[in-house]
Coordinates of C-alpha atoms in Angstrom, one line a residue:
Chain A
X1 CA 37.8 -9.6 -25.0
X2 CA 34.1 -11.5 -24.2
X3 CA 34.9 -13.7 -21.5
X4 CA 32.1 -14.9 -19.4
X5 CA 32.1 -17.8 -16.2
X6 CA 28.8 -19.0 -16.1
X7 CA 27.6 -21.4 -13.3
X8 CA 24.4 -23.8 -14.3
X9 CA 21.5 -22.8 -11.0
X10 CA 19.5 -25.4 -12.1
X11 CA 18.7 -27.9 -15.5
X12 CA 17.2 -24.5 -16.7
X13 CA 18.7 -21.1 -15.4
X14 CA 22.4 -20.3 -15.4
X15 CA 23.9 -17.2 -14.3
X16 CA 26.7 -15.4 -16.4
X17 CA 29.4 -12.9 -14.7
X18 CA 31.7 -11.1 -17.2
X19 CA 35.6 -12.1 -16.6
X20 CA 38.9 -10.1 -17.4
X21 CA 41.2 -12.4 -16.7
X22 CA 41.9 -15.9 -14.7
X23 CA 44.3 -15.3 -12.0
X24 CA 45.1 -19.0 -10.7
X25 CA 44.0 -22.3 -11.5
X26 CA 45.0 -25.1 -9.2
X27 CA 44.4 -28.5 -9.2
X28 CA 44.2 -29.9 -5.7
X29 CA 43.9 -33.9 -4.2
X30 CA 40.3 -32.6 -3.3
X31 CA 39.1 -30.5 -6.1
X32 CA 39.9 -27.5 -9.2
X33 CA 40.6 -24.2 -7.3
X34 CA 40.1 -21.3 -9.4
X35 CA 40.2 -17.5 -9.2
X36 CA 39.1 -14.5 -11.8
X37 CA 39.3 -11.1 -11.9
X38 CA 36.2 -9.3 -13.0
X39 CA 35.2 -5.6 -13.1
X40 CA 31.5 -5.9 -11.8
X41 CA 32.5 -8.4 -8.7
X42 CA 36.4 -7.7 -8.1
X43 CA 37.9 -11.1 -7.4
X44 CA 36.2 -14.3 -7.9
X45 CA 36.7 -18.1 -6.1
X46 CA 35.5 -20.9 -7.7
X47 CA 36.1 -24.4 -6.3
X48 CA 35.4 -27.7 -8.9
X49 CA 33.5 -24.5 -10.9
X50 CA 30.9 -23.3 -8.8
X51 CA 31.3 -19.8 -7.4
X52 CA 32.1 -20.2 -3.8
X53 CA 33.1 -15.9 -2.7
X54 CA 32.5 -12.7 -5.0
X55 CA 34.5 -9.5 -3.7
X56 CA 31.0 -7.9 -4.0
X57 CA 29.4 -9.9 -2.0
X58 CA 31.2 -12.3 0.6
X59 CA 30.0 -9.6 3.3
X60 CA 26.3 -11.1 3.0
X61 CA 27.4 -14.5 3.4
X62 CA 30.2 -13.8 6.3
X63 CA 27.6 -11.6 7.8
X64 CA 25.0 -13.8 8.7
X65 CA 26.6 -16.8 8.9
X66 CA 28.9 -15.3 11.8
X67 CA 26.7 -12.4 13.5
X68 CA 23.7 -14.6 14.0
X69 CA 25.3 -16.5 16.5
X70 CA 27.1 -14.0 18.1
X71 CA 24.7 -11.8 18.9
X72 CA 22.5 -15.4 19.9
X73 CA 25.0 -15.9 22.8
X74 CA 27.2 -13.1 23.5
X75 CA 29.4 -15.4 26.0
X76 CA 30.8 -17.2 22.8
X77 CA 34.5 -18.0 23.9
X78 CA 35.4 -21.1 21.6
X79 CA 34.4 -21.9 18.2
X80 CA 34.5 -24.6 15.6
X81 CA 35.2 -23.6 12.4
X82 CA 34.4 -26.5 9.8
X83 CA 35.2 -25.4 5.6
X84 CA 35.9 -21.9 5.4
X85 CA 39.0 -21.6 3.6
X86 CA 38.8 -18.3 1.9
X87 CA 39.2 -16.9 5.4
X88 CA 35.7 -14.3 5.3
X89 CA 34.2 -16.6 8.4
X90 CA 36.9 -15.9 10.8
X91 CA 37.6 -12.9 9.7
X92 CA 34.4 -12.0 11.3
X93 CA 34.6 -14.1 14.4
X94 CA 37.9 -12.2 14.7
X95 CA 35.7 -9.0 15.6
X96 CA 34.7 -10.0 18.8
X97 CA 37.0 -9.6 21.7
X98 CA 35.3 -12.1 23.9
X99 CA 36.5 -15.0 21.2
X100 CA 39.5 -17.0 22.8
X101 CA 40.1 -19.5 20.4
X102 CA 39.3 -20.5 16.9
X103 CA 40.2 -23.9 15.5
X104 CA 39.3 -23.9 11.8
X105 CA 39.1 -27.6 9.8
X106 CA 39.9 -27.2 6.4
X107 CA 40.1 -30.2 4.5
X108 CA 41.9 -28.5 1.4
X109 CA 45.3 -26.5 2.4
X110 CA 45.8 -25.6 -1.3
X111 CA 42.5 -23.6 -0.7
X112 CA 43.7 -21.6 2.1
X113 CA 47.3 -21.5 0.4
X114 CA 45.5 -19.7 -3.2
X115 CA 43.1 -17.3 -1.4
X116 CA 46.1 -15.8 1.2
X117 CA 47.3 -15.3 -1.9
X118 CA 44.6 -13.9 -4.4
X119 CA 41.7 -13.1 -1.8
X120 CA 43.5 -11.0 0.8
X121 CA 39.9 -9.3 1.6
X122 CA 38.9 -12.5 3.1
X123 CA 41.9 -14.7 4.3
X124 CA 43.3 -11.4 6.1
X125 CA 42.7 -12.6 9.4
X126 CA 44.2 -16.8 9.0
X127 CA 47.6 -15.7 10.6
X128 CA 45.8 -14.3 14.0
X129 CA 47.2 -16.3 17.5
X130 CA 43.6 -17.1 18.0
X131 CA 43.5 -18.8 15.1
X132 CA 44.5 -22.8 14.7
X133 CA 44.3 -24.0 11.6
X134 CA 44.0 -28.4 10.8
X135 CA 43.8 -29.1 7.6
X136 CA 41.7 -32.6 8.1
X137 CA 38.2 -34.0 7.3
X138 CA 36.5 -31.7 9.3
X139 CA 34.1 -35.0 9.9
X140 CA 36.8 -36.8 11.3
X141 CA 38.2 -33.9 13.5
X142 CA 34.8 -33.1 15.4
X143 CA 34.3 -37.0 15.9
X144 CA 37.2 -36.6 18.4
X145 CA 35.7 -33.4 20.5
X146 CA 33.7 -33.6 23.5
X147 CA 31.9 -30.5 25.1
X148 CA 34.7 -28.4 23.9
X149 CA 32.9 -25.8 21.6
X150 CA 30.4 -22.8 22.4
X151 CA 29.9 -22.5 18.7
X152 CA 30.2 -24.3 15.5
X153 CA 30.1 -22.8 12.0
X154 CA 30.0 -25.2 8.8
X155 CA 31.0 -23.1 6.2
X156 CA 30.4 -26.2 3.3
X157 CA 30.9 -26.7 -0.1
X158 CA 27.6 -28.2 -1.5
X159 CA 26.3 -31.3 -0.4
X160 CA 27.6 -32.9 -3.3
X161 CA 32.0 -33.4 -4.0
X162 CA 34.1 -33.0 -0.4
X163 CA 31.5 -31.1 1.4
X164 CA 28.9 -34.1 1.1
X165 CA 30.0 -36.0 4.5
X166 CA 28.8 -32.2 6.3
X167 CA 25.3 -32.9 5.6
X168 CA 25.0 -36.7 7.3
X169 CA 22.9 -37.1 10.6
X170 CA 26.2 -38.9 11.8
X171 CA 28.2 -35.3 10.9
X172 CA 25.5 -33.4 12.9
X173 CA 25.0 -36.0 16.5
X174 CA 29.1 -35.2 16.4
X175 CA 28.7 -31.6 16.3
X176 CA 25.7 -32.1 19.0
X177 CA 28.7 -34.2 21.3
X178 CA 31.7 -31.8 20.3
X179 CA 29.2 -28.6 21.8
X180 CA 29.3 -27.9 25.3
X181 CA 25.2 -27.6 27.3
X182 CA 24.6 -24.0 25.9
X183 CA 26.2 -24.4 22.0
X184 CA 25.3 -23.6 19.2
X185 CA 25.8 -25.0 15.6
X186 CA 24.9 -23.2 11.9
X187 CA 25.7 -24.5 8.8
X188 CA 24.9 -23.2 4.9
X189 CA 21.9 -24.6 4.4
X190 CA 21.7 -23.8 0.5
X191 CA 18.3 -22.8 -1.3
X192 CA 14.8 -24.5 -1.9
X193 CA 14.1 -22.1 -4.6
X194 CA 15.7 -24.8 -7.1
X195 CA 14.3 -28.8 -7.2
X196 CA 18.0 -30.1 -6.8
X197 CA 18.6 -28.6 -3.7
X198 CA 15.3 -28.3 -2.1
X199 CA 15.7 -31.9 -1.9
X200 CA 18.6 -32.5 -0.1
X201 CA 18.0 -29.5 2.3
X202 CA 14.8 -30.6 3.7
X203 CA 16.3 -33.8 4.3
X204 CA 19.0 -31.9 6.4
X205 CA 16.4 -29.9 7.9
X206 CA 15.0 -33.0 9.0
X207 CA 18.3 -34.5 10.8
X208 CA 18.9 -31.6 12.4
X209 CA 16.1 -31.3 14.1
X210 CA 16.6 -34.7 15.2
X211 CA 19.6 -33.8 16.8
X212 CA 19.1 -30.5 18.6
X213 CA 15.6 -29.3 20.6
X214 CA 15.6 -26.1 18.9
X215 CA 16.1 -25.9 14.8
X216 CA 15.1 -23.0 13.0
X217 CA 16.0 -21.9 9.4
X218 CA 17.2 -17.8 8.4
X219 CA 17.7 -16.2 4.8
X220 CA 19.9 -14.0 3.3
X221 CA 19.9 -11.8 0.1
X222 CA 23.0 -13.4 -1.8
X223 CA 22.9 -12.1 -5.6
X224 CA 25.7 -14.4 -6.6
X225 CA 23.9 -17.5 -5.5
X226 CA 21.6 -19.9 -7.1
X227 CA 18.2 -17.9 -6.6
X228 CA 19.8 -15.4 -4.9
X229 CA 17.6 -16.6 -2.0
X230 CA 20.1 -18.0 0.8
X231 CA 19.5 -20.0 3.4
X232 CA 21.2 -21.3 6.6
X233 CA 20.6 -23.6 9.3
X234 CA 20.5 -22.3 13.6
X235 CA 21.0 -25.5 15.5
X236 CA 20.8 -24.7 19.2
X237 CA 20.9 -26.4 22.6
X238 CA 20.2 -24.0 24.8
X239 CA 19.6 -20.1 23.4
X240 CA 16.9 -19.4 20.5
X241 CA 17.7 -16.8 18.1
X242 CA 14.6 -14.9 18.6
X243 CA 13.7 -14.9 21.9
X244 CA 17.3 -14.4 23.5
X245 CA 18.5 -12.2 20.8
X246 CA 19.3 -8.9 23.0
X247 CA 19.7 -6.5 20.6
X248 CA 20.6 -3.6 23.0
X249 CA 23.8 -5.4 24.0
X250 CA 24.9 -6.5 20.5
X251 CA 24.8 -2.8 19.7
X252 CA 26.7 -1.7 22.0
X253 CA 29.9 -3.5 21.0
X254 CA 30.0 -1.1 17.9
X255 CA 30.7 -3.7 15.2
X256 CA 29.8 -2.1 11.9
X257 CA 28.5 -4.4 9.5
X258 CA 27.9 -3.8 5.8
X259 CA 24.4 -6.5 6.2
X260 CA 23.8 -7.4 9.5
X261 CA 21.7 -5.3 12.1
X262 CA 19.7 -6.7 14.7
X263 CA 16.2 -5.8 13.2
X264 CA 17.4 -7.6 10.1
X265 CA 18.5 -10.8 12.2
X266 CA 14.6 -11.4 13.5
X267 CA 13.4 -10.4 10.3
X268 CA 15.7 -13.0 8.8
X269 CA 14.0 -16.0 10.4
X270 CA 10.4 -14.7 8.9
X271 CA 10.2 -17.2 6.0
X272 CA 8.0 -17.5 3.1
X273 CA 5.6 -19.8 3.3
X274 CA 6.7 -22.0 0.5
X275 CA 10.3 -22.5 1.9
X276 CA 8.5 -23.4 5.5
X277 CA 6.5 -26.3 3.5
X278 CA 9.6 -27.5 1.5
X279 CA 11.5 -27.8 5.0
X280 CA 8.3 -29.3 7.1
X281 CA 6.6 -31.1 4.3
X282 CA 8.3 -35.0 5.1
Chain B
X1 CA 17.2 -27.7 -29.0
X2 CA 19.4 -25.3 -27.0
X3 CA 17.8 -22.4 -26.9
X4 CA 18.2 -19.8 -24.3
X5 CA 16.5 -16.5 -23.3
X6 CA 19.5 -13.9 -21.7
X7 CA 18.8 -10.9 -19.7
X8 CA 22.1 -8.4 -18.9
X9 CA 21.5 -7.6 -15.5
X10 CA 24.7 -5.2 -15.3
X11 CA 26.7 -4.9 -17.9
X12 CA 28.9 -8.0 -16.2
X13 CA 26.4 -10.3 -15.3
X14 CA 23.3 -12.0 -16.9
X15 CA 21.1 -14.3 -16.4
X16 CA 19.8 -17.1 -18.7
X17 CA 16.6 -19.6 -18.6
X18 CA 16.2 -22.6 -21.0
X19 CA 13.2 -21.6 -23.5
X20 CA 11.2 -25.1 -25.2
X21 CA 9.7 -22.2 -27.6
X22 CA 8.4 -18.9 -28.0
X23 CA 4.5 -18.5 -27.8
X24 CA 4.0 -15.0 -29.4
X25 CA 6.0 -12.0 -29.9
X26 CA 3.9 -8.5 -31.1
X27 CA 5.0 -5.0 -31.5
X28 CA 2.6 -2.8 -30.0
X29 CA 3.0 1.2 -30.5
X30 CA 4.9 1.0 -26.8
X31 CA 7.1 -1.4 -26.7
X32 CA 8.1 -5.5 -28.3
X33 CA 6.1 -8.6 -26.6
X34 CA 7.2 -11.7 -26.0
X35 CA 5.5 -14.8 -24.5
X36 CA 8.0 -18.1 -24.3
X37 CA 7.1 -21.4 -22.5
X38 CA 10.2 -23.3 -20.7
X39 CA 10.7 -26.3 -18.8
X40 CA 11.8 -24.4 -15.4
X41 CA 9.9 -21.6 -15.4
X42 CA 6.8 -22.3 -17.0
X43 CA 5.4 -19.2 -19.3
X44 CA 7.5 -16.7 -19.5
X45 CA 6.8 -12.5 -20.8
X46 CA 9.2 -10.2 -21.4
X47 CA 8.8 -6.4 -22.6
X48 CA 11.3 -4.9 -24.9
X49 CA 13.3 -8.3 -23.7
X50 CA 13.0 -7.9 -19.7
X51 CA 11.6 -10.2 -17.9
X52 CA 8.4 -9.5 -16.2
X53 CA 6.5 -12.3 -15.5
X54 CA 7.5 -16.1 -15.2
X55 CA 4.8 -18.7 -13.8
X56 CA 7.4 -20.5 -11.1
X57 CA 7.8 -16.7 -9.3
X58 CA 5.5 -14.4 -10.1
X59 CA 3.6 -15.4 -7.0
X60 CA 6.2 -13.5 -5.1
X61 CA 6.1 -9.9 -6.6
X62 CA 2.2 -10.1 -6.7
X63 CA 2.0 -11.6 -2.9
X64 CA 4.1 -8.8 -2.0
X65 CA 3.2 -5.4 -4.2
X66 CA -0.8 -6.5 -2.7
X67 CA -1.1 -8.1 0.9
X68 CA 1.4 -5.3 2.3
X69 CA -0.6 -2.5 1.9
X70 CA -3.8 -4.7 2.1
X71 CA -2.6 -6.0 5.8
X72 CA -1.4 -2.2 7.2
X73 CA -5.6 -1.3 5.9
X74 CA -7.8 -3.7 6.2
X75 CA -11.0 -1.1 5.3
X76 CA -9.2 -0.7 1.7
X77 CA -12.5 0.0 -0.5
X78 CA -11.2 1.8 -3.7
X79 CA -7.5 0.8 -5.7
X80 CA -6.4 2.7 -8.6
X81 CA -3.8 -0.5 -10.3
X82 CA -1.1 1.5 -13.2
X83 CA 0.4 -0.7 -15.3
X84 CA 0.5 -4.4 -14.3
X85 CA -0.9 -5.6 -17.6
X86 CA -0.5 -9.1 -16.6
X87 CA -3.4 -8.8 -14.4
X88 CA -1.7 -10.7 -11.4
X89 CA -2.1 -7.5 -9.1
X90 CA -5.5 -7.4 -9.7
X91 CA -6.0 -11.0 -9.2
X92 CA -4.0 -10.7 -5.6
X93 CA -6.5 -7.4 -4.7
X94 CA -9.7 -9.4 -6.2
X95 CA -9.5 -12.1 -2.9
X96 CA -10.7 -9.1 -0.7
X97 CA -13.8 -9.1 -0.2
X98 CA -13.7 -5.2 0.9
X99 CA -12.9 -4.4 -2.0
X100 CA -15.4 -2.8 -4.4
X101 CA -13.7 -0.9 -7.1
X102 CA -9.9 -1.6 -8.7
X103 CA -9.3 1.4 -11.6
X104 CA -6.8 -0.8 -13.6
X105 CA -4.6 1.8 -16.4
X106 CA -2.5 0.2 -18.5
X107 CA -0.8 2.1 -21.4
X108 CA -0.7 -0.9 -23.5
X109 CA -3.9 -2.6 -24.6
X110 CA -1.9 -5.1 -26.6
X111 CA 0.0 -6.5 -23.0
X112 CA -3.3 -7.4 -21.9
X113 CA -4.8 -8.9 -24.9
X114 CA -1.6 -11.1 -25.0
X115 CA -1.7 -12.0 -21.2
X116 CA -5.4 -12.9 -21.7
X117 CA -4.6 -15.5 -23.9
X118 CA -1.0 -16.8 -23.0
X119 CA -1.0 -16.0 -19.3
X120 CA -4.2 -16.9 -17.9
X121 CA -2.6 -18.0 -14.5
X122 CA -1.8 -14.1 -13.6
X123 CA -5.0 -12.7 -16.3
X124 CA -7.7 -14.7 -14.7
X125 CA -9.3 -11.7 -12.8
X126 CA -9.6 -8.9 -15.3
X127 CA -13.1 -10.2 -16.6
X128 CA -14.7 -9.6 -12.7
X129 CA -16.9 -6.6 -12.4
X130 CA -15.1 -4.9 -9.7
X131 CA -12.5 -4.3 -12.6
X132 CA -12.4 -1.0 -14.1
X133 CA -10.2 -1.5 -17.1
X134 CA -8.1 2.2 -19.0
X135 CA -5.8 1.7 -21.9
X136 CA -4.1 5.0 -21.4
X137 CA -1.3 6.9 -19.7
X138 CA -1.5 6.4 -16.2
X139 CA 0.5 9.5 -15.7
X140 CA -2.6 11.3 -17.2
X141 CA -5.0 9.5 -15.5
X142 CA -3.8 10.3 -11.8
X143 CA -3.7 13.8 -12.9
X144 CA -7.5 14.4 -12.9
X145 CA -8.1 12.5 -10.0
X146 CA -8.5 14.0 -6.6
X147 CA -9.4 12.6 -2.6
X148 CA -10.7 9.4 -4.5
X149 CA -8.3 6.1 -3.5
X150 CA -7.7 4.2 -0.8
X151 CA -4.9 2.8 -2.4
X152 CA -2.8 3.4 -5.0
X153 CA -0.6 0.3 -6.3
X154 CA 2.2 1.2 -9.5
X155 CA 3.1 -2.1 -10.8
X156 CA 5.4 -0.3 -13.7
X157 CA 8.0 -1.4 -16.0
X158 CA 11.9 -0.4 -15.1
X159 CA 12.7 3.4 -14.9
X160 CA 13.2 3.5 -18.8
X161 CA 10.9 3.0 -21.6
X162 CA 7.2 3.5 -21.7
X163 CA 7.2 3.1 -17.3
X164 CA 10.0 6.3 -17.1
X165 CA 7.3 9.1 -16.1
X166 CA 5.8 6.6 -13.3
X167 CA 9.3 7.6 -11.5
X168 CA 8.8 11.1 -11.6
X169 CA 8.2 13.9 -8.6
X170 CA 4.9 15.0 -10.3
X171 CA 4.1 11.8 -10.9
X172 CA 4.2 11.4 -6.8
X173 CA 2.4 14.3 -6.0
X174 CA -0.4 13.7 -8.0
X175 CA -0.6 9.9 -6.2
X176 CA -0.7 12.2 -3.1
X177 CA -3.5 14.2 -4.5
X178 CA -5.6 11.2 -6.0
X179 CA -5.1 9.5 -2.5
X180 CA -7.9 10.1 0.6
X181 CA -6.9 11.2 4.0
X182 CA -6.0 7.5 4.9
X183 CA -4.0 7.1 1.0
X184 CA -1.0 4.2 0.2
X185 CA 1.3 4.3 -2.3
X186 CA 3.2 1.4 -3.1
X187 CA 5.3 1.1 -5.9
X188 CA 7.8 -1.6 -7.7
X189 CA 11.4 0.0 -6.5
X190 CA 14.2 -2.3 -8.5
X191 CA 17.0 -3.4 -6.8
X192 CA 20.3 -1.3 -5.4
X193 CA 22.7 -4.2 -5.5
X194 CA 23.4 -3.1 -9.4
X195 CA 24.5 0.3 -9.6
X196 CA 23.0 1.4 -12.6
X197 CA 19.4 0.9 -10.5
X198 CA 20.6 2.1 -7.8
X199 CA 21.1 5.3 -8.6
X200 CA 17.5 5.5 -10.2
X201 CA 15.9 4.1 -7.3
X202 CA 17.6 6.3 -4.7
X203 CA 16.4 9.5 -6.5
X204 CA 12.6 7.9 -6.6
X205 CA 13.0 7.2 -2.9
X206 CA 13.7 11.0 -2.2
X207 CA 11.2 12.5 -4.4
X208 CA 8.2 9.9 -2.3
X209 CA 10.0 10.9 0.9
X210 CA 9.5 14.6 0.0
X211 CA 5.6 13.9 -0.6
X212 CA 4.7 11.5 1.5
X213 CA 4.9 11.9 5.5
X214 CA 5.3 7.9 5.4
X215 CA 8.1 6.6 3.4
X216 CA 9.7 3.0 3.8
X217 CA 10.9 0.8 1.8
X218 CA 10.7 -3.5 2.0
X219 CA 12.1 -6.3 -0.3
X220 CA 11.4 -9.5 -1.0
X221 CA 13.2 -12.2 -2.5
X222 CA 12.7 -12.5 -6.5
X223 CA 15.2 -14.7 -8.3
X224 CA 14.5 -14.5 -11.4
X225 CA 15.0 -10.5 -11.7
X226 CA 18.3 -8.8 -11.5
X227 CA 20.1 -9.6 -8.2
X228 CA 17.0 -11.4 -6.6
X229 CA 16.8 -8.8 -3.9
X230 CA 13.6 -6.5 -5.2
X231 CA 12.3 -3.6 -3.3
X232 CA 9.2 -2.0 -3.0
X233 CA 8.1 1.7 -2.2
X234 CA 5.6 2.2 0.7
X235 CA 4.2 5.6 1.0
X236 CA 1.4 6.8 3.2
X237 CA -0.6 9.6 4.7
X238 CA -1.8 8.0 8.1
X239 CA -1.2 4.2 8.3
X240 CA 2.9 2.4 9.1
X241 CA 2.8 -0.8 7.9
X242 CA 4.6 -2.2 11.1
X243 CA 3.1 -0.4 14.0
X244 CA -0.4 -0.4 12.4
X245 CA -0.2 -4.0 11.2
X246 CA -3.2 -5.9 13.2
X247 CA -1.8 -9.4 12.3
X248 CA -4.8 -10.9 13.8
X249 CA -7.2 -9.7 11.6
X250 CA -5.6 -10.3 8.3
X251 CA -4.8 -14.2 9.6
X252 CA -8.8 -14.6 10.2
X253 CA -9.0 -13.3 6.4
X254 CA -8.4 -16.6 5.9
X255 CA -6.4 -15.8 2.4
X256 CA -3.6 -18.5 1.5
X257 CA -0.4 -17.2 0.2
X258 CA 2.5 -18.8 -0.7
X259 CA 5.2 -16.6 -0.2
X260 CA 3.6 -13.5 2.5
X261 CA 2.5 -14.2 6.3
X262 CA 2.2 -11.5 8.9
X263 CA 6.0 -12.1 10.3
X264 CA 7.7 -11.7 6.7
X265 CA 5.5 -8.7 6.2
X266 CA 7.7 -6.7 9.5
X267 CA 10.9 -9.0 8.3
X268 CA 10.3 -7.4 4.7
X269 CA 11.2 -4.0 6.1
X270 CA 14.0 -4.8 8.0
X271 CA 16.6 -3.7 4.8
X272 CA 20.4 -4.7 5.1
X273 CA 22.9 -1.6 6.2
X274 CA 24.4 -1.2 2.8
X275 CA 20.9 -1.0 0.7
X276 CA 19.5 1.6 3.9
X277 CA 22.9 3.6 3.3
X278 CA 22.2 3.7 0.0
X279 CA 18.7 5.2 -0.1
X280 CA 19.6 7.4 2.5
X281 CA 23.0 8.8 1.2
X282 CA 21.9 11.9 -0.9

């Protein structure tokens, strides 16, 4: 059997991944959830039909969206967790001892409810005591929160469909209030490699930066994404990435990681030079 | 029209861009050529149907195969260029004024004539008198030569087809031999995300590691060839390219680039743990 799920990058380029079978296909109130089995990227999770986690290679994303931080601000004791419903984000939160609580915002139960199901390799960790899951507009939730958090993570859909409200200047002042005096706030900043969303994420470059006095930008190698050129957004009140990154003590806590190491995490903020016009260019 | 130009990146996944027409397509005595114009990409060549060259990206491979080696030396007088038919190697190397001499050896006259005429964006250079053009085996060529570059620069095709003997161990040691005391090899290393490169590129990396005294390997970002994460090969007698980088100088150069700068060239060697395990793993 030819069967093949291909996801449009752009007006121009799509990109093809050969299927064996389709193992659920839900229809939630927010969106079509659907998962595939495939030999070249083991299990597959699509939401609305763009490819949200690959078996393959949900360890680049959940890598640097997580370790980043962590290693930022090794005092991290509370965290925010806004999207995310596969799981992979706190899986990898759930590596660090020092972590107290999690609360996770997922506006989509039937999300977490399919991949506890189908994507064990990534929801594993859901059912942890640190863990407290809503499942609310994350917008709405973080409106409520005062200096609570040492950390947010916006683990988003696009900026188009249920994730759009995650990319407002009004989404990120909340996160700024809902962050205690030394937090720290990254989202998924998507990809300028493509028109369609260079667009958009410059413009949330830009209210970012409003927001918090330090904003910097970090890639990622993610195959499976549009241009395969990832980036994400480090929103910061207090710590910057680079310069109180100590690398000595994030080694020592022995976390293995399948991406992440601390020469990779300075080298990840060393952008080209066309991505650092699309983002500054106003 | 709908018409679509596929490459299978794996046997599970391709990749597709949106074609307006094709431009020229010639069997030479090594391989098929074919020049297509598109909407997203601009002009477009493919050899024996992969894709080498598109006019959106190709800035990235050239920046990166040239301004490497060209930043870790700046007193780079003589280049020896195999393959890169496309002449956009030479055209990176052509904006240093140190530079006196580039030996350029292509195999395949025809990929030059056809890039004079259709790719004029990447061809521009190979008229300039510093341009010492060989339509022969560069395999051969390297074999007679002996103490004579300061830099040798292997811009081949994939480890298959007329580009398989650039891969070789004898191949290697005759770069070593052709080199001067102060010698760089850098060559185009594929990707490891697919496995079917991966295995290729692993035994390359061993047989330069066995010649060279310096052997390291940095990536860039390329999304339009398979997985987007590309490697390169850096090989040396004398020079690192991080702890002999003199950033300052190459800045006063004064060269604009669009996709290298002096902090992505030490972030371009800072590999994620599961591409270092795999060109370490023997």
């Amino acid at each position: 059997m030819d069967l093949w799920y291909t996801e449009q990058h752009s007006k121009y380029a799509q990109f093809s991944i050969k299927i064996d079978r389709q193992l659920a296909s839900v229809k939630s109130d927010f969106q079509r959830i659907d998962v595939f089995e495939s030999k070249g990227f083991g299990r597959i999770l699509t939401l609305d039909g763009y490819l949200m986690v690959t078996e393959k290679d949900e360890f680049i994303y959940h890598d640097m969206i997580t370790h980043i931080p962590m290693a930022t601000n090794p005092n991290i004791r509370k965290v925010l967790v806004i999207g995310a419903g596969d799981g992979g984000t706190v899986r990898e939160l759930l590596r660090y001892e020092t972590i107290e609580h999690i609360d996770m915002v997922e506006i989509d139960e039937d999300v977490v409810k399919v991949c506890k199901e189908f994507l064990p390799f990534t929801a594993c960790g859901l059912e942890d005591e640190r863990v407290h899951l809503y499942f609310e507009d994350g917008l709405k939730f973080v409106r409520r929160k005062e200096g609570e958090y040492d950390l947010i993570l916006v683990d988003s859909t696009d900026p188009f469909g249920p994730g759009e409200g995650l990319f407002t200047k009004e989404f990120y002042g909340n996160c700024y209030k809902a962050l205690n005096e030394t937090g720290i706030l990254v989202n998924q900043h998507e990809s300028v490699y493509y028109e369609s969303y260079a667009v958009s994420m410059k413009r949330a470059h830009q209210r970012i930066k409003e927001c918090f006095p330090i904003a910097k930008v970090y890639q990622a190698h993610i195959p499976t994404y549009p241009s395969g050129h990832w980036l994400f957004g480090f929103a910061s009140k207090k710590y910057d990435p680079i310069q109180d990154l100590d690398t000595g003590r994030w080694n020592e806590l022995g976390i293995k990681t399948k991406y992440y190491n601390t020469d990779l995490h300075i080298g990840a903020f060393a952008l080209p030079n066309y991505v650092k016009e699309q983002l500054e260019d106003e």
